[in-house]
Amino acid sequence: MRYREAYSPHLITKLGLGSSILDPFCGCGSILIGAAENGYSSTGIDINPLAVFATKVKLTPLPKGKIAALKRFAAMLTNTGDLGKAWPLPALSIASKVFEPVITDTLLKIRRLIESEFSDDSESRDFLMLAWIAILESVGSYFKEGNGIKYRNKKRLKTGYVQRLEGAWQTERFGDDQELFVRDAFEAQIQMMLQDTKFWRKGDWAKQEVVHGNVLEMDSLLGTRKYESVIFSPPYANRFDYFESMKVELWFGGFVDSYESINRFRKASLRSHLGADLTRPYEPISELEKLIGLMDQDASSWRMGVPALLRGYFEDMRTTLKHCRKTLHSGKCFVVVGNSAFAGVIVPTDVILAKIALESGFKKAEVLVTRHLTVAPQQRNQLSRFQDNMRESVVVLST
């Protein structure tokens, strides 16, 4: 499982990070895994319980006996006729739409089987649950696209979406035996993850910690702990709501059980999307206010509340950078971030973050451009002269 703005653990050696590392937006754990492989220590923080769960599984080496038991389970799954009773369907309103009925039944029976077979072995149970969650989209009648999900019963053409022939698209996607399709997908995922267990043989996996919490409360989460390096890639200010795009996995995986619980996460998260609490206070940034003043007020993004989003985003990043400065011994902080375009204006997130960092206690800030990003088609003509400013960068902050 990967996050949309995931990055390579090879950045640890490429950037020369110290032997103790903090990643306050750890996602599914790329940096923590890289730290373990290099024999370093690391701490990761994330507000998304699914991301924290996935990271914990990846960071928990299983002994040979448990790996052997997982292999036996995979073989048993292949040879078992009746999978038994089904796990309860979650209360997600679209739960009956995101899978075909046979696929839903098969998935929930496998879920029940995992729970019953490994009721006294939480580590092995979690390993299998991660495999189960990882196949949901591939066996589903939905797929992630844009800021949410779309359904496979519709095909996208240049002129829009058209309905696909009922029955035909399911056979094309899942074959004639949907139960077998799910079983095969799950077994293949288990086998792939078992192959990856070889990486546990080297490195130091005991010195890694992942914390479920809000980066804005980093001081209370970490106390007085210090690190030699900080690296993170925060959610970009692009309206992308991870809780919306991952809602199927969150609900079916049991990480949320009500709309109230998922909305609590959404509201408390970084103000990078419109579902966050945009009413929280902020300190105005003159450069940002000038950019907002240039925006087309007739644009849909303006009407949806992007100015409030941007003000909140940079306020939350100010809080984050202040916390990061406090946790650093004397090393550097690396922020991997992408710029945004709204209502006819490009927002240079990297430059604004560099300015905020200098105001937050860092002594030097440098912006290193890594690649260029594409502008949304509806803004391409309007921003044609400024497309070079749509970029992804590493903001390097020195103490």
mmCIF file of C-alpha atoms in Angstrom:
data_model
loop_
_atom_site.group_PDB
_atom_site.id
_atom_site.type_symbol
_atom_site.label_atom_id
_atom_site.label_comp_id
_atom_site.label_asym_id
_atom_site.label_seq_id
_atom_site.Cartn_x
_atom_site.Cartn_y
_atom_site.Cartn_z
ATOM 1 C CA MET A 1 0.000 0.000 0.000
ATOM 2 C CA ARG A 2 1.324 3.391 -0.998
ATOM 3 C CA TYR A 3 0.332 6.971 -0.435
ATOM 4 C CA ARG A 4 -0.319 9.272 -3.366
ATOM 5 C CA GLU A 5 2.729 11.430 -2.540
ATOM 6 C CA ALA A 6 4.939 8.541 -1.401
ATOM 7 C CA TYR A 7 8.684 8.767 -1.865
ATOM 8 C CA SER A 8 11.634 6.407 -2.028
ATOM 9 C CA PRO A 9 13.457 5.220 1.119
ATOM 10 C CA HIS A 10 16.673 5.677 -0.899
ATOM 11 C CA LEU A 11 16.379 9.378 -0.017
ATOM 12 C CA ILE A 12 17.978 8.462 3.320
ATOM 13 C CA THR A 13 21.360 7.806 1.751
ATOM 14 C CA LYS A 14 20.928 10.259 -1.119
ATOM 15 C CA LEU A 15 20.308 13.168 1.266
ATOM 16 C CA GLY A 16 22.807 11.965 3.863
ATOM 17 C CA LEU A 17 20.319 11.759 6.717
ATOM 18 C CA GLY A 18 21.556 11.220 10.256
ATOM 19 C CA SER A 19 21.220 8.019 12.266
ATOM 20 C CA SER A 20 18.028 9.169 14.031
ATOM 21 C CA ILE A 21 15.210 10.336 11.759
ATOM 22 C CA LEU A 22 11.756 11.819 12.230
ATOM 23 C CA ASP A 23 9.064 11.620 9.539
ATOM 24 C CA PRO A 24 5.978 13.473 10.830
ATOM 25 C CA PHE A 25 3.882 12.494 7.779
ATOM 26 C CA CYS A 26 5.067 8.902 7.485
ATOM 27 C CA GLY A 27 2.219 7.512 5.368
ATOM 28 C CA CYS A 28 2.841 3.809 4.789
ATOM 29 C CA GLY A 29 6.372 3.922 6.162
ATOM 30 C CA SER A 30 8.877 4.328 3.310
ATOM 31 C CA ILE A 31 11.352 6.333 5.389
ATOM 32 C CA LEU A 32 10.999 4.102 8.445
ATOM 33 C CA ILE A 33 11.663 1.016 6.340
ATOM 34 C CA GLY A 34 14.713 2.695 4.820
ATOM 35 C CA ALA A 35 15.948 3.627 8.296
ATOM 36 C CA ALA A 36 15.617 0.019 9.447
ATOM 37 C CA GLU A 37 17.484 -1.276 6.399
ATOM 38 C CA ASN A 38 20.315 1.185 7.097
ATOM 39 C CA GLY A 39 20.481 0.324 10.788
ATOM 40 C CA TYR A 40 19.225 3.765 11.850
ATOM 41 C CA SER A 41 16.462 4.642 14.309
ATOM 42 C CA SER A 42 13.325 6.485 13.249
ATOM 43 C CA THR A 43 9.941 7.731 14.372
ATOM 44 C CA GLY A 44 6.952 8.244 12.110
ATOM 45 C CA ILE A 45 3.657 9.997 12.782
ATOM 46 C CA ASP A 46 0.411 9.790 10.841
ATOM 47 C CA ILE A 47 -3.204 10.690 11.538
ATOM 48 C CA ASN A 48 -4.547 7.974 9.232
ATOM 49 C CA PRO A 49 -5.046 4.737 11.229
ATOM 50 C CA LEU A 50 -4.778 2.627 8.075
ATOM 51 C CA ALA A 51 -1.371 4.110 7.244
ATOM 52 C CA VAL A 52 -0.154 3.501 10.799
ATOM 53 C CA PHE A 53 -1.437 -0.081 10.680
ATOM 54 C CA ALA A 54 0.308 -0.789 7.365
ATOM 55 C CA THR A 55 3.557 0.690 8.654
ATOM 56 C CA LYS A 56 3.449 -1.355 11.860
ATOM 57 C CA VAL A 57 3.009 -4.574 9.896
ATOM 58 C CA LYS A 58 5.940 -3.733 7.630
ATOM 59 C CA LEU A 59 8.128 -2.941 10.649
ATOM 60 C CA THR A 60 7.291 -6.123 12.596
ATOM 61 C CA PRO A 61 9.515 -9.057 11.550
ATOM 62 C CA LEU A 62 7.848 -12.430 12.002
ATOM 63 C CA PRO A 63 9.810 -15.479 13.197
ATOM 64 C CA LYS A 64 10.202 -18.502 10.931
ATOM 65 C CA GLY A 65 7.468 -20.413 12.749
ATOM 66 C CA LYS A 66 4.862 -17.734 12.105
ATOM 67 C CA ILE A 67 5.909 -17.381 8.469
ATOM 68 C CA ALA A 68 5.499 -21.145 8.080
ATOM 69 C CA ALA A 69 2.004 -20.898 9.607
ATOM 70 C CA LEU A 70 1.096 -18.165 7.118
ATOM 71 C CA LYS A 71 2.239 -20.377 4.251
ATOM 72 C CA ARG A 72 0.053 -23.192 5.574
ATOM 73 C CA PHE A 73 -2.890 -20.811 5.809
ATOM 74 C CA ALA A 74 -2.429 -19.748 2.186
ATOM 75 C CA ALA A 75 -2.339 -23.398 1.098
ATOM 76 C CA MET A 76 -5.400 -24.213 3.210
ATOM 77 C CA LEU A 77 -7.285 -21.313 1.660
ATOM 78 C CA THR A 78 -6.643 -22.725 -1.801
ATOM 79 C CA ASN A 79 -7.805 -26.220 -0.875
ATOM 80 C CA THR A 80 -10.799 -25.368 1.331
ATOM 81 C CA GLY A 81 -14.216 -25.661 -0.299
ATOM 82 C CA ASP A 82 -16.533 -23.903 2.145
ATOM 83 C CA LEU A 83 -15.032 -20.783 3.714
ATOM 84 C CA GLY A 84 -17.639 -20.682 6.478
ATOM 85 C CA LYS A 85 -19.543 -17.703 7.855
ATOM 86 C CA ALA A 86 -19.108 -14.131 6.665
ATOM 87 C CA TRP A 87 -17.832 -11.200 8.713
ATOM 88 C CA PRO A 88 -20.460 -8.435 9.177
ATOM 89 C CA LEU A 89 -20.784 -5.912 6.357
ATOM 90 C CA PRO A 90 -19.600 -2.448 7.481
ATOM 91 C CA ALA A 91 -22.092 0.418 7.753
ATOM 92 C CA LEU A 92 -20.586 2.309 4.808
ATOM 93 C CA SER A 93 -23.533 3.546 2.734
ATOM 94 C CA ILE A 94 -22.003 2.310 -0.550
ATOM 95 C CA ALA A 95 -20.835 -1.040 0.891
ATOM 96 C CA SER A 96 -23.190 -3.005 -1.383
ATOM 97 C CA LYS A 97 -22.030 -1.083 -4.485
ATOM 98 C CA VAL A 98 -18.247 -1.331 -4.248
ATOM 99 C CA PHE A 99 -18.125 -5.120 -4.748
ATOM 100 C CA GLU A 100 -20.156 -7.674 -6.644
ATOM 101 C CA PRO A 101 -22.357 -9.742 -4.254
ATOM 102 C CA VAL A 102 -20.281 -12.922 -4.644
ATOM 103 C CA ILE A 103 -17.068 -10.970 -4.144
ATOM 104 C CA THR A 104 -18.443 -9.254 -1.035
ATOM 105 C CA ASP A 105 -19.453 -12.618 0.415
ATOM 106 C CA THR A 106 -16.065 -14.176 -0.349
ATOM 107 C CA LEU A 107 -14.120 -11.262 1.097
ATOM 108 C CA LEU A 108 -16.128 -11.247 4.315
ATOM 109 C CA LYS A 109 -15.785 -15.020 4.713
ATOM 110 C CA ILE A 110 -12.014 -14.727 4.331
ATOM 111 C CA ARG A 111 -12.030 -11.916 6.892
ATOM 112 C CA ARG A 112 -13.889 -14.134 9.368
ATOM 113 C CA LEU A 113 -11.441 -16.968 8.669
ATOM 114 C CA ILE A 114 -8.451 -14.721 9.386
ATOM 115 C CA GLU A 115 -9.970 -13.627 12.689
ATOM 116 C CA SER A 116 -10.788 -17.171 13.803
ATOM 117 C CA GLU A 117 -7.550 -18.862 12.700
ATOM 118 C CA PHE A 118 -5.271 -16.237 14.263
ATOM 119 C CA SER A 119 -7.320 -15.047 17.229
ATOM 120 C CA ASP A 120 -4.344 -15.601 19.574
ATOM 121 C CA ASP A 121 -1.639 -14.313 17.209
ATOM 122 C CA SER A 122 -2.148 -10.618 16.513
ATOM 123 C CA GLU A 123 1.057 -10.211 14.484
ATOM 124 C CA SER A 124 0.134 -12.914 11.966
ATOM 125 C CA ARG A 125 -3.465 -11.750 11.941
ATOM 126 C CA ASP A 126 -2.346 -8.205 11.108
ATOM 127 C CA PHE A 127 -0.059 -9.483 8.334
ATOM 128 C CA LEU A 128 -3.007 -11.253 6.699
ATOM 129 C CA MET A 129 -5.330 -8.308 7.277
ATOM 130 C CA LEU A 130 -2.909 -6.031 5.435
ATOM 131 C CA ALA A 131 -2.874 -8.507 2.545
ATOM 132 C CA TRP A 132 -6.684 -8.606 2.603
ATOM 133 C CA ILE A 133 -7.004 -4.807 2.639
ATOM 134 C CA ALA A 134 -4.425 -4.511 -0.141
ATOM 135 C CA ILE A 135 -6.569 -6.499 -2.610
ATOM 136 C CA LEU A 136 -9.855 -4.662 -2.019
ATOM 137 C CA GLU A 137 -9.503 -2.234 -4.901
ATOM 138 C CA SER A 138 -8.235 -4.878 -7.340
ATOM 139 C CA VAL A 139 -11.234 -7.159 -6.687
ATOM 140 C CA GLY A 140 -13.674 -4.284 -6.328
ATOM 141 C CA SER A 141 -16.243 -2.718 -8.620
ATOM 142 C CA TYR A 142 -14.581 0.623 -7.881
ATOM 143 C CA PHE A 143 -11.205 2.252 -8.366
ATOM 144 C CA LYS A 144 -9.510 5.350 -6.990
ATOM 145 C CA GLU A 145 -9.502 8.343 -9.300
ATOM 146 C CA GLY A 146 -9.050 12.022 -8.624
ATOM 147 C CA ASN A 147 -10.366 12.984 -5.215
ATOM 148 C CA GLY A 148 -12.437 9.866 -4.579
ATOM 149 C CA ILE A 149 -13.580 6.678 -6.256
ATOM 150 C CA LYS A 150 -15.234 5.781 -9.552
ATOM 151 C CA TYR A 151 -17.147 2.640 -10.554
ATOM 152 C CA ARG A 152 -15.997 0.103 -13.107
ATOM 153 C CA ASN A 153 -19.466 -0.178 -14.672
ATOM 154 C CA LYS A 154 -18.754 3.095 -16.448
ATOM 155 C CA LYS A 155 -16.107 3.652 -19.098
ATOM 156 C CA ARG A 156 -14.407 6.999 -19.564
ATOM 157 C CA LEU A 157 -14.306 8.413 -23.087
ATOM 158 C CA LYS A 158 -13.120 11.813 -24.311
ATOM 159 C CA THR A 159 -16.762 12.884 -24.406
ATOM 160 C CA GLY A 160 -17.526 11.660 -20.886
ATOM 161 C CA TYR A 161 -18.558 8.425 -19.147
ATOM 162 C CA VAL A 162 -20.707 5.725 -20.759
ATOM 163 C CA GLN A 163 -22.417 2.773 -19.104
ATOM 164 C CA ARG A 164 -20.751 -0.596 -19.702
ATOM 165 C CA LEU A 165 -22.873 -3.639 -20.512
ATOM 166 C CA GLU A 166 -24.074 -5.262 -17.286
ATOM 167 C CA GLY A 167 -22.704 -8.785 -16.935
ATOM 168 C CA ALA A 168 -20.141 -8.377 -19.692
ATOM 169 C CA TRP A 169 -17.806 -6.042 -17.824
ATOM 170 C CA GLN A 170 -17.896 -8.240 -14.715
ATOM 171 C CA THR A 171 -16.889 -11.301 -16.741
ATOM 172 C CA GLU A 172 -14.162 -9.336 -18.488
ATOM 173 C CA ARG A 173 -12.790 -8.082 -15.164
ATOM 174 C CA PHE A 174 -13.346 -10.996 -12.763
ATOM 175 C CA GLY A 175 -13.781 -14.038 -15.002
ATOM 176 C CA ASP A 176 -16.554 -16.617 -14.749
ATOM 177 C CA ASP A 177 -15.782 -17.597 -11.131
ATOM 178 C CA GLN A 178 -15.762 -14.514 -8.908
ATOM 179 C CA GLU A 179 -15.070 -16.458 -5.715
ATOM 180 C CA LEU A 180 -11.995 -18.029 -7.290
ATOM 181 C CA PHE A 181 -10.897 -14.598 -8.522
ATOM 182 C CA VAL A 182 -10.876 -13.286 -4.935
ATOM 183 C CA ARG A 183 -9.163 -16.377 -3.542
ATOM 184 C CA ASP A 184 -6.442 -16.184 -6.195
ATOM 185 C CA ALA A 185 -5.921 -12.456 -5.630
ATOM 186 C CA PHE A 186 -5.614 -12.932 -1.868
ATOM 187 C CA GLU A 187 -3.229 -15.868 -2.153
ATOM 188 C CA ALA A 188 -1.071 -13.960 -4.661
ATOM 189 C CA GLN A 189 -0.904 -10.981 -2.289
ATOM 190 C CA ILE A 190 0.095 -13.223 0.622
ATOM 191 C CA GLN A 191 2.808 -14.860 -1.481
ATOM 192 C CA MET A 192 4.156 -11.475 -2.582
ATOM 193 C CA MET A 193 4.309 -10.260 1.015
ATOM 194 C CA LEU A 194 5.939 -13.508 2.133
ATOM 195 C CA GLN A 195 8.592 -12.983 -0.539
ATOM 196 C CA ASP A 196 9.249 -9.536 0.925
ATOM 197 C CA THR A 197 9.899 -10.979 4.398
ATOM 198 C CA LYS A 198 13.478 -11.625 3.255
ATOM 199 C CA PHE A 199 14.148 -7.919 3.818
ATOM 200 C CA TRP A 200 13.632 -8.473 7.546
ATOM 201 C CA ARG A 201 16.834 -10.544 7.696
ATOM 202 C CA LYS A 202 19.037 -7.441 7.587
ATOM 203 C CA GLY A 203 18.921 -4.104 9.339
ATOM 204 C CA ASP A 204 17.607 -2.985 12.706
ATOM 205 C CA TRP A 205 13.819 -3.231 12.880
ATOM 206 C CA ALA A 206 13.551 -2.825 16.644
ATOM 207 C CA LYS A 207 14.568 0.851 16.600
ATOM 208 C CA GLN A 208 11.606 2.044 14.518
ATOM 209 C CA GLU A 209 8.429 3.513 15.983
ATOM 210 C CA VAL A 210 5.214 4.655 14.335
ATOM 211 C CA VAL A 211 2.807 6.877 16.268
ATOM 212 C CA HIS A 212 -0.867 7.358 15.502
ATOM 213 C CA GLY A 213 -1.544 11.020 16.082
ATOM 214 C CA ASN A 214 -1.908 14.533 14.740
ATOM 215 C CA VAL A 215 1.258 16.254 13.532
ATOM 216 C CA LEU A 216 -0.126 19.522 14.897
ATOM 217 C CA GLU A 217 0.239 17.997 18.374
ATOM 218 C CA MET A 218 3.784 16.777 17.793
ATOM 219 C CA ASP A 219 5.108 18.366 20.976
ATOM 220 C CA SER A 220 2.806 16.249 23.145
ATOM 221 C CA LEU A 221 3.364 13.126 21.024
ATOM 222 C CA LEU A 222 7.172 13.257 21.151
ATOM 223 C CA GLY A 223 7.913 15.182 24.335
ATOM 224 C CA THR A 224 11.570 16.238 24.477
ATOM 225 C CA ARG A 225 12.903 13.691 21.979
ATOM 226 C CA LYS A 226 15.560 14.929 19.548
ATOM 227 C CA TYR A 227 16.543 13.734 16.065
ATOM 228 C CA GLU A 228 19.526 14.220 13.786
ATOM 229 C CA SER A 229 17.356 14.634 10.675
ATOM 230 C CA VAL A 230 13.737 15.359 9.810
ATOM 231 C CA ILE A 231 12.238 14.474 6.445
ATOM 232 C CA PHE A 232 8.642 14.514 5.305
ATOM 233 C CA SER A 233 6.317 14.957 2.386
ATOM 234 C CA PRO A 234 3.145 16.613 3.669
ATOM 235 C CA PRO A 235 -0.155 16.390 1.825
ATOM 236 C CA TYR A 236 0.044 18.916 -0.976
ATOM 237 C CA ALA A 237 -2.361 21.877 -0.976
ATOM 238 C CA ASN A 238 -4.384 20.321 -3.783
ATOM 239 C CA ARG A 239 -7.768 19.509 -2.173
ATOM 240 C CA PHE A 240 -6.940 15.776 -2.175
ATOM 241 C CA ASP A 241 -8.735 14.074 0.725
ATOM 242 C CA TYR A 242 -7.020 10.806 1.661
ATOM 243 C CA PHE A 243 -9.910 9.794 3.902
ATOM 244 C CA GLU A 244 -12.290 10.063 0.956
ATOM 245 C CA SER A 245 -10.091 8.106 -1.452
ATOM 246 C CA MET A 246 -9.355 5.412 1.163
ATOM 247 C CA LYS A 247 -12.853 5.165 2.623
ATOM 248 C CA VAL A 248 -13.485 1.607 1.402
ATOM 249 C CA GLU A 249 -10.284 0.334 3.019
ATOM 250 C CA LEU A 250 -10.932 2.321 6.198
ATOM 251 C CA TRP A 251 -14.484 0.995 6.613
ATOM 252 C CA PHE A 252 -13.923 -2.606 5.531
ATOM 253 C CA GLY A 253 -10.677 -2.792 7.512
ATOM 254 C CA GLY A 254 -12.496 -1.714 10.679
ATOM 255 C CA PHE A 255 -10.511 1.492 11.206
ATOM 256 C CA VAL A 256 -13.712 3.541 11.258
ATOM 257 C CA ASP A 257 -17.182 2.329 12.178
ATOM 258 C CA SER A 258 -19.309 5.438 11.736
ATOM 259 C CA TYR A 259 -19.457 8.605 9.677
ATOM 260 C CA GLU A 260 -18.777 10.515 12.873
ATOM 261 C CA SER A 261 -15.463 8.699 13.374
ATOM 262 C CA ILE A 262 -14.189 9.228 9.818
ATOM 263 C CA ASN A 263 -15.262 12.872 9.926
ATOM 264 C CA ARG A 264 -13.294 13.386 13.142
ATOM 265 C CA PHE A 265 -10.132 12.338 11.319
ATOM 266 C CA ARG A 266 -11.042 14.446 8.310
ATOM 267 C CA LYS A 267 -11.733 17.590 10.363
ATOM 268 C CA ALA A 268 -8.564 17.258 12.466
ATOM 269 C CA SER A 269 -6.241 16.628 9.532
ATOM 270 C CA LEU A 270 -3.931 19.116 7.842
ATOM 271 C CA ARG A 271 -5.905 21.786 5.998
ATOM 272 C CA SER A 272 -4.861 20.555 2.551
ATOM 273 C CA HIS A 273 -8.408 19.608 1.539
ATOM 274 C CA LEU A 274 -11.880 21.069 1.848
ATOM 275 C CA GLY A 275 -13.067 18.456 4.348
ATOM 276 C CA ALA A 276 -10.678 19.704 7.040
ATOM 277 C CA ASP A 277 -11.791 22.241 9.632
ATOM 278 C CA LEU A 278 -11.146 25.466 7.719
ATOM 279 C CA THR A 279 -12.522 27.600 10.562
ATOM 280 C CA ARG A 280 -9.415 27.140 12.717
ATOM 281 C CA PRO A 281 -7.503 30.425 13.188
ATOM 282 C CA TYR A 282 -4.543 31.445 11.028
ATOM 283 C CA GLU A 283 -1.866 34.126 10.836
ATOM 284 C CA PRO A 284 -2.007 36.028 7.512
ATOM 285 C CA ILE A 285 0.971 35.766 5.147
ATOM 286 C CA SER A 286 1.299 38.867 2.998
ATOM 287 C CA GLU A 287 2.716 37.018 -0.027
ATOM 288 C CA LEU A 288 -0.120 34.504 0.085
ATOM 289 C CA GLU A 289 -2.748 37.229 0.422
ATOM 290 C CA LYS A 290 -1.378 38.909 -2.717
ATOM 291 C CA LEU A 291 -1.716 35.641 -4.641
ATOM 292 C CA ILE A 292 -5.256 35.119 -3.372
ATOM 293 C CA GLY A 293 -6.073 38.651 -4.494
ATOM 294 C CA LEU A 294 -5.037 37.724 -8.049
ATOM 295 C CA MET A 295 -7.340 34.700 -8.224
ATOM 296 C CA ASP A 296 -10.396 34.533 -10.453
ATOM 297 C CA GLN A 297 -13.323 34.825 -8.056
ATOM 298 C CA ASP A 298 -15.643 33.248 -10.619
ATOM 299 C CA ALA A 299 -13.566 30.041 -10.650
ATOM 300 C CA SER A 300 -15.110 26.958 -9.046
ATOM 301 C CA SER A 301 -12.114 26.510 -6.734
ATOM 302 C CA TRP A 302 -12.657 30.001 -5.328
ATOM 303 C CA ARG A 303 -16.342 29.337 -4.715
ATOM 304 C CA MET A 304 -15.500 26.022 -3.031
ATOM 305 C CA GLY A 305 -13.346 27.774 -0.440
ATOM 306 C CA VAL A 306 -9.761 27.427 -1.661
ATOM 307 C CA PRO A 307 -8.631 30.767 -0.120
ATOM 308 C CA ALA A 308 -9.569 29.454 3.343
ATOM 309 C CA LEU A 309 -7.861 26.154 2.537
ATOM 310 C CA LEU A 310 -4.600 27.879 1.566
ATOM 311 C CA ARG A 311 -4.591 30.122 4.626
ATOM 312 C CA GLY A 312 -5.190 27.130 6.872
ATOM 313 C CA TYR A 313 -2.657 24.957 5.060
ATOM 314 C CA PHE A 314 0.234 27.339 5.572
ATOM 315 C CA GLU A 315 -0.781 27.981 9.185
ATOM 316 C CA ASP A 316 -0.704 24.234 9.838
ATOM 317 C CA MET A 317 2.650 23.977 8.076
ATOM 318 C CA ARG A 318 3.951 26.814 10.264
ATOM 319 C CA THR A 319 2.967 24.822 13.355
ATOM 320 C CA THR A 320 4.590 21.708 11.897
ATOM 321 C CA LEU A 321 7.855 23.463 11.031
ATOM 322 C CA LYS A 322 8.082 24.994 14.514
ATOM 323 C CA HIS A 323 7.709 21.523 16.030
ATOM 324 C CA CYS A 324 10.310 20.122 13.623
ATOM 325 C CA ARG A 325 12.802 22.820 14.565
ATOM 326 C CA LYS A 326 12.412 21.938 18.247
ATOM 327 C CA THR A 327 13.101 18.250 17.601
ATOM 328 C CA LEU A 328 16.333 18.780 15.638
ATOM 329 C CA HIS A 329 19.757 18.557 17.285
ATOM 330 C CA SER A 330 21.780 20.431 14.696
ATOM 331 C CA GLY A 331 20.907 18.605 11.492
ATOM 332 C CA LYS A 332 18.664 19.438 8.566
ATOM 333 C CA CYS A 333 14.981 19.209 7.765
ATOM 334 C CA PHE A 334 13.926 18.132 4.267
ATOM 335 C CA VAL A 335 10.422 18.888 3.006
ATOM 336 C CA VAL A 336 9.298 17.243 -0.249
ATOM 337 C CA VAL A 337 6.402 19.291 -1.593
ATOM 338 C CA GLY A 338 4.585 20.231 -4.784
ATOM 339 C CA ASN A 339 3.223 23.604 -5.865
ATOM 340 C CA SER A 340 -0.468 24.125 -6.653
ATOM 341 C CA ALA A 341 -2.590 26.032 -9.161
ATOM 342 C CA PHE A 342 -5.991 27.490 -8.337
ATOM 343 C CA ALA A 343 -8.269 29.989 -10.080
ATOM 344 C CA GLY A 344 -5.629 30.998 -12.602
ATOM 345 C CA VAL A 345 -2.792 31.466 -10.086
ATOM 346 C CA ILE A 346 0.165 29.207 -9.273
ATOM 347 C CA VAL A 347 0.875 29.008 -5.543
ATOM 348 C CA PRO A 348 4.646 28.520 -4.927
ATOM 349 C CA THR A 349 4.262 26.290 -1.895
ATOM 350 C CA ASP A 350 7.993 25.568 -1.730
ATOM 351 C CA VAL A 351 8.977 29.249 -1.580
ATOM 352 C CA ILE A 352 6.295 30.120 0.983
ATOM 353 C CA LEU A 353 7.334 27.181 3.172
ATOM 354 C CA ALA A 354 10.957 28.320 2.978
ATOM 355 C CA LYS A 355 9.890 31.771 4.212
ATOM 356 C CA ILE A 356 7.801 30.309 7.037
ATOM 357 C CA ALA A 357 10.688 28.051 8.059
ATOM 358 C CA LEU A 358 13.039 31.017 8.435
ATOM 359 C CA GLU A 359 10.431 32.656 10.664
ATOM 360 C CA SER A 360 10.156 29.419 12.670
ATOM 361 C CA GLY A 361 13.784 29.223 13.795
ATOM 362 C CA PHE A 362 15.635 27.719 10.846
ATOM 363 C CA LYS A 363 18.687 29.743 9.776
ATOM 364 C CA LYS A 364 18.875 28.792 6.102
ATOM 365 C CA ALA A 365 16.390 27.579 3.484
ATOM 366 C CA GLU A 366 17.125 26.271 -0.009
ATOM 367 C CA VAL A 367 14.662 25.101 -2.682
ATOM 368 C CA LEU A 368 15.864 22.247 -4.917
ATOM 369 C CA VAL A 369 13.551 21.542 -7.864
ATOM 370 C CA THR A 370 13.189 17.805 -8.527
ATOM 371 C CA ARG A 371 10.596 17.603 -11.297
ATOM 372 C CA HIS A 372 7.862 19.562 -13.019
ATOM 373 C CA LEU A 373 4.173 18.894 -12.401
ATOM 374 C CA THR A 374 1.360 19.120 -14.926
ATOM 375 C CA VAL A 375 -1.301 21.799 -14.802
ATOM 376 C CA ALA A 376 -4.946 20.680 -14.861
ATOM 377 C CA PRO A 377 -6.355 20.847 -18.433
ATOM 378 C CA GLN A 378 -8.923 23.502 -17.517
ATOM 379 C CA GLN A 379 -6.123 25.881 -16.431
ATOM 380 C CA ARG A 380 -3.472 24.970 -19.017
ATOM 381 C CA ASN A 381 -4.146 27.806 -21.454
ATOM 382 C CA GLN A 382 -4.471 30.400 -18.726
ATOM 383 C CA LEU A 383 -1.175 29.369 -17.102
ATOM 384 C CA SER A 384 0.808 28.438 -20.226
ATOM 385 C CA ARG A 385 3.469 31.096 -19.568
ATOM 386 C CA PHE A 386 3.962 30.011 -15.960
ATOM 387 C CA GLN A 387 3.918 26.208 -16.202
ATOM 388 C CA ASP A 388 7.598 25.984 -15.229
ATOM 389 C CA ASN A 389 6.550 27.121 -11.756
ATOM 390 C CA MET A 390 4.409 23.999 -11.352
ATOM 391 C CA ARG A 391 7.076 21.860 -9.760
ATOM 392 C CA GLU A 392 7.922 19.405 -7.034
ATOM 393 C CA SER A 393 10.814 20.442 -4.821
ATOM 394 C CA VAL A 394 12.867 19.514 -1.800
ATOM 395 C CA VAL A 395 13.004 22.414 0.632
ATOM 396 C CA VAL A 396 16.235 22.012 2.611
ATOM 397 C CA LEU A 397 16.204 23.718 6.003
ATOM 398 C CA SER A 398 19.333 24.157 8.112
ATOM 399 C CA THR A 399 19.562 24.893 11.836
#
